[in-house]
Amino acid sequence: MSGDAEVALDAGALLAESPVWDGREGVLRWVDILRGEVHRYDPSGGLDTHSAFGEPVGAVALREGGGLLLAVGRGFATVEQDGDALSWLWRDGRGDRMNDGKCDPAGRFWAGTMADERHPGGASLYRLDPDGHVEEALPAVTMSNGLGWSPSGETLYYVDTPLERVDAFDYDLSAGTISRRRTLVDLRAADGRPDGLTVDADGGLWVAMAHGGAVRRYTSGGVLDHVLTLPVPMVTSCTFGGPELADLYITTASEEALHPGAVDRPHAGGIFRAALGVTGMPATPYRG
């Protein structure tokens, strides 16, 4: 496995997150959480455009019927493709704001909130079903973050950042329920803390390490087998994109309050790209 990370877009984002490849248009969707922006980056021409929503946007997902689904503020809303008018579905999440989110292989949207770390357990992980029903799937979370599913859909991988580990759950794809939580990767001794993650077509987990300047790949058995280093400290999330889903796109942050000195690092807050000889899986859209 080889390949270095290059700057795809020198975006200067405060907190870029939630990258998702939109195969409908051949573009990368991503958010700048702190600016409340949803971006559309077209790598074929290098053009990046965005819509602003006036409150933090934690995650973006594709929507089967067209448009996008957002984890925004403390809830969920839909928006027309590249529009800026929210249609609220639900806005009663616990915690300070919505954070990372992603659709399961059946088209349900999972996203969690985050709370002040001085008050652990003040947030939750939620499941939004295609019929609009919202379920609190996992309470007593502090900073709900990266999540992804195994290629079979039978395992959910999950990060609650302050725990400094990646957990695995058995996943019932027909019911959208989780069980048998266990630690897959203990990251307390690693450089940085786990943030977003993605799963490749071979079942490997790519974990973005905030404050650690790297993305680390683990096998489905929890064994570290590759480290991709970046020239910026705040690495926030990643996803596979491109026509063959063979490019790993990596989001980063520049906000000084998140990491002192980050703003002074060239290309902090940029979108990076690396070709590593592995491919990802297509993003499942929300089916509501």
Coordinates of C-alpha atoms in Angstrom, one line a residue:
M1 CA 0.0 0.0 0.0
S2 CA 1.6 3.3 -1.1
G3 CA 0.7 6.9 -2.0
D4 CA 1.2 10.2 -0.4
A5 CA -1.5 12.8 0.5
E6 CA -1.7 15.8 -1.8
V7 CA -3.8 18.9 -1.5
A8 CA -6.9 18.6 -3.6
L9 CA -8.5 21.8 -2.4
D10 CA -6.9 24.5 -0.3
A11 CA -10.2 25.3 1.3
G12 CA -9.1 27.0 4.5
A13 CA -12.1 25.5 6.3
L14 CA -12.4 26.1 10.1
L15 CA -13.6 22.5 10.6
A16 CA -14.1 20.5 7.4
E17 CA -15.9 17.2 8.0
S18 CA -18.3 14.6 6.7
P19 CA -16.9 14.0 3.2
V20 CA -19.2 11.9 1.0
W21 CA -18.7 11.1 -2.7
D22 CA -21.8 12.0 -4.8
G23 CA -21.6 9.6 -7.7
R24 CA -24.7 11.2 -9.3
E25 CA -22.6 14.2 -10.2
G26 CA -19.0 13.0 -9.7
V27 CA -18.4 15.5 -6.9
L28 CA -17.4 15.5 -3.2
R29 CA -19.9 16.9 -0.7
W30 CA -18.4 18.1 2.6
V31 CA -19.2 20.5 5.4
D32 CA -17.5 23.3 7.3
I33 CA -19.2 22.7 10.6
L34 CA -18.3 26.0 12.3
R35 CA -19.3 28.1 9.4
G36 CA -22.5 26.2 8.8
E37 CA -21.7 25.5 5.2
V38 CA -22.3 22.5 2.9
H39 CA -19.8 22.4 0.0
R40 CA -19.8 20.8 -3.4
Y41 CA -16.3 20.2 -4.8
D42 CA -15.9 19.1 -8.4
P43 CA -12.4 17.6 -8.8
S44 CA -12.7 17.6 -12.6
G45 CA -12.5 21.4 -12.8
G46 CA -11.4 22.3 -9.3
L47 CA -14.5 24.3 -8.5
D48 CA -15.9 24.4 -5.0
T49 CA -19.2 26.0 -4.2
H50 CA -21.2 26.1 -1.0
S51 CA -24.5 27.0 0.7
A52 CA -24.7 28.5 4.2
F53 CA -27.3 27.7 6.8
G54 CA -26.6 29.9 9.8
E55 CA -26.0 27.2 12.3
P56 CA -23.5 24.3 12.6
V57 CA -23.9 21.5 10.1
G58 CA -22.4 18.3 11.5
A59 CA -22.9 16.0 8.5
V60 CA -24.3 15.7 5.0
A61 CA -25.8 12.6 3.3
L62 CA -27.2 12.0 -0.1
R63 CA -31.0 11.6 -0.5
E64 CA -32.5 9.0 -2.8
G65 CA -35.2 11.2 -4.1
G66 CA -32.8 14.0 -4.8
G67 CA -31.3 16.7 -2.7
L68 CA -29.4 16.2 0.6
L69 CA -30.0 15.3 4.2
L70 CA -28.3 17.3 6.9
A71 CA -27.5 16.8 10.6
V72 CA -27.8 20.5 11.5
G73 CA -28.1 22.3 14.8
R74 CA -29.6 19.8 17.1
G75 CA -31.6 17.8 14.5
F76 CA -32.2 16.7 10.9
A77 CA -33.3 18.6 7.9
T78 CA -33.5 18.1 4.1
V79 CA -32.4 20.6 1.5
E80 CA -32.8 20.8 -2.3
Q81 CA -29.6 20.0 -4.3
D82 CA -27.3 23.0 -3.6
G83 CA -30.2 25.0 -2.1
D84 CA -30.1 26.9 1.2
A85 CA -33.7 26.5 2.6
L86 CA -34.0 23.8 5.3
S87 CA -37.0 21.6 5.6
W88 CA -36.9 20.3 9.2
L89 CA -37.6 16.7 10.0
W90 CA -36.7 16.8 13.7
R91 CA -34.7 19.1 16.0
D92 CA -34.8 17.7 19.6
G93 CA -31.3 16.1 20.0
R94 CA -29.6 16.0 23.3
G95 CA -26.3 17.9 23.7
D96 CA -24.8 21.0 22.2
R97 CA -25.1 20.2 18.4
M98 CA -25.2 17.5 15.8
N99 CA -21.9 16.0 14.8
D100 CA -20.9 13.2 12.4
G101 CA -23.4 11.1 10.6
K102 CA -23.8 8.5 7.8
C103 CA -26.4 6.2 6.1
D104 CA -26.4 2.5 6.8
P105 CA -26.6 0.1 3.8
A106 CA -30.4 0.0 4.1
G107 CA -30.8 3.8 3.8
R108 CA -31.3 4.8 7.4
F109 CA -29.4 7.8 8.6
W110 CA -27.3 7.6 11.8
A111 CA -25.9 10.7 13.4
G112 CA -25.0 11.7 16.9
T113 CA -24.6 14.8 19.0
M114 CA -21.8 16.1 21.1
A115 CA -21.6 17.6 24.6
D116 CA -19.1 19.5 26.7
E117 CA -16.4 17.0 27.8
R118 CA -16.7 18.4 31.3
H119 CA -20.2 16.8 31.3
P120 CA -19.6 13.3 29.9
G121 CA -22.6 11.3 28.7
G122 CA -24.7 14.4 27.7
A123 CA -25.1 13.4 24.1
S124 CA -26.6 10.5 22.1
L125 CA -26.4 8.6 18.8
Y126 CA -29.7 8.7 16.8
R127 CA -31.2 6.7 14.0
L128 CA -33.5 8.4 11.4
D129 CA -35.6 5.8 9.6
P130 CA -36.9 6.3 6.0
D131 CA -40.4 6.9 7.4
G132 CA -39.2 9.9 9.5
H133 CA -39.2 8.1 12.9
V134 CA -36.2 9.0 15.1
E135 CA -34.8 6.6 17.6
E136 CA -32.2 7.3 20.3
A137 CA -30.1 4.2 19.6
L138 CA -27.3 4.9 22.0
P139 CA -27.6 7.3 25.0
A140 CA -24.8 8.5 27.4
V141 CA -22.4 9.5 24.6
T142 CA -20.1 12.5 25.0
M143 CA -18.8 13.3 21.5
S144 CA -20.4 11.1 18.9
N145 CA -18.1 10.9 15.9
G146 CA -17.0 8.5 13.1
L147 CA -19.1 5.6 12.1
G148 CA -19.2 3.1 9.2
W149 CA -20.4 -0.4 8.3
S150 CA -18.6 -3.5 7.3
P151 CA -19.0 -4.6 3.6
S152 CA -21.6 -7.2 4.8
G153 CA -23.5 -4.6 6.8
E154 CA -23.4 -6.9 9.8
T155 CA -21.0 -4.8 11.9
L156 CA -21.2 -1.1 12.8
Y157 CA -17.9 0.6 13.8
Y158 CA -18.2 3.7 16.0
V159 CA -16.2 6.4 17.7
D160 CA -17.1 8.3 20.8
T161 CA -13.9 10.5 20.7
P162 CA -13.2 11.0 24.5
L163 CA -13.1 7.2 24.9
E164 CA -10.1 7.1 22.5
R165 CA -11.1 3.8 20.9
V166 CA -13.0 2.4 18.0
D167 CA -15.9 0.2 19.0
A168 CA -17.7 -2.5 17.1
F169 CA -21.4 -3.5 17.3
D170 CA -23.3 -6.4 15.8
Y171 CA -25.7 -4.8 13.4
D172 CA -29.1 -6.1 12.4
L173 CA -29.5 -4.6 9.0
S174 CA -33.2 -5.6 8.7
A175 CA -34.2 -3.9 12.0
G176 CA -31.5 -1.2 12.2
T177 CA -30.5 -2.2 15.8
I178 CA -27.1 -2.6 17.5
S179 CA -25.9 -5.1 20.1
R180 CA -22.8 -6.7 21.6
R181 CA -20.6 -3.6 21.9
R182 CA -16.9 -4.3 22.2
T183 CA -13.6 -2.5 21.7
L184 CA -12.0 -3.1 18.4
V185 CA -9.1 -0.7 18.6
D186 CA -7.7 0.9 21.7
L187 CA -6.1 4.3 20.7
R188 CA -5.1 5.6 24.1
A189 CA -1.4 5.2 23.3
A190 CA -1.8 6.6 19.7
D191 CA -0.8 10.1 18.6
G192 CA -4.0 12.1 18.5
R193 CA -7.6 11.1 19.1
P194 CA -10.0 9.3 16.8
D195 CA -12.4 11.4 14.8
G196 CA -14.2 10.4 11.5
L197 CA -13.7 7.0 9.7
T198 CA -14.5 5.1 6.6
V199 CA -14.5 1.5 5.6
D200 CA -12.9 0.2 2.4
A201 CA -14.2 -2.6 0.1
D202 CA -11.8 -5.0 1.7
G203 CA -13.3 -4.3 5.2
G204 CA -10.4 -2.1 6.4
L205 CA -11.1 0.8 8.7
W206 CA -9.5 4.2 7.9
V207 CA -9.6 6.3 11.1
A208 CA -8.8 10.0 11.0
M209 CA -6.6 11.1 14.0
A210 CA -7.4 14.6 15.2
H211 CA -4.3 16.3 16.7
G212 CA -2.3 13.4 15.2
G213 CA -1.9 14.5 11.6
A214 CA -2.6 11.0 10.2
V215 CA -5.2 8.5 8.9
R216 CA -4.6 5.0 10.3
R217 CA -5.9 1.8 8.6
Y218 CA -6.9 -1.1 10.7
T219 CA -8.0 -4.6 9.5
S220 CA -11.4 -5.8 10.5
G221 CA -9.6 -7.6 13.3
G222 CA -8.2 -4.4 14.7
V223 CA -4.6 -4.7 13.5
L224 CA -2.9 -1.6 12.4
D225 CA -1.5 -2.1 8.9
H226 CA -0.9 1.4 7.4
V227 CA -0.4 5.0 8.5
L228 CA -0.9 7.9 6.1
T229 CA 0.7 11.0 7.4
L230 CA -0.5 14.5 6.5
P231 CA 1.3 17.9 6.9
V232 CA -1.4 19.3 9.2
P233 CA -2.4 18.3 12.7
M234 CA -6.2 18.4 12.7
V235 CA -7.2 15.5 10.5
T236 CA -11.0 15.1 10.9
S237 CA -12.5 12.5 8.5
C238 CA -12.1 10.7 5.2
T239 CA -14.0 8.9 2.5
F240 CA -13.3 7.2 -0.9
G241 CA -14.2 9.0 -4.1
G242 CA -13.5 9.4 -7.7
P243 CA -14.9 7.4 -10.7
E244 CA -13.5 4.1 -9.3
L245 CA -13.8 5.1 -5.6
A246 CA -10.0 4.7 -5.6
D247 CA -9.1 8.1 -4.1
L248 CA -9.1 8.7 -0.4
Y249 CA -10.4 12.2 0.3
I250 CA -9.4 13.6 3.7
T251 CA -10.8 16.6 5.5
T252 CA -8.9 18.8 8.0
A253 CA -9.4 21.8 10.2
S254 CA -7.6 25.1 10.9
E255 CA -9.6 26.5 13.8
E256 CA -7.1 27.7 16.4
A257 CA -9.3 26.9 19.4
L258 CA -9.3 23.2 18.3
H259 CA -5.6 22.9 18.0
P260 CA -3.2 25.8 18.9
G261 CA -1.0 26.6 16.0
A262 CA -3.1 24.8 13.4
V263 CA -4.0 28.0 11.7
D264 CA -0.3 28.7 11.0
R265 CA 0.2 25.4 9.1
P266 CA 0.1 25.6 5.3
H267 CA -3.0 24.0 3.9
A268 CA -4.7 23.5 7.3
G269 CA -8.4 23.3 6.7
G270 CA -7.8 21.8 3.2
I271 CA -9.1 18.7 1.5
F272 CA -6.4 16.2 0.8
R273 CA -6.4 13.2 -1.6
A274 CA -4.4 10.0 -1.8
A275 CA -4.4 7.0 -4.1
L276 CA -3.5 4.0 -2.0
G277 CA -4.3 1.0 -4.1
V278 CA -7.6 0.2 -2.4
T279 CA -11.2 1.2 -3.2
G280 CA -14.1 2.2 -1.1
M281 CA -17.8 1.4 -1.2
P282 CA -20.5 3.7 -2.7
A283 CA -22.4 5.9 -0.2
T284 CA -25.9 4.7 0.4
P285 CA -28.4 7.6 0.2
Y286 CA -31.1 8.3 2.7
R287 CA -34.2 6.5 1.5
G288 CA -36.8 8.8 3.1

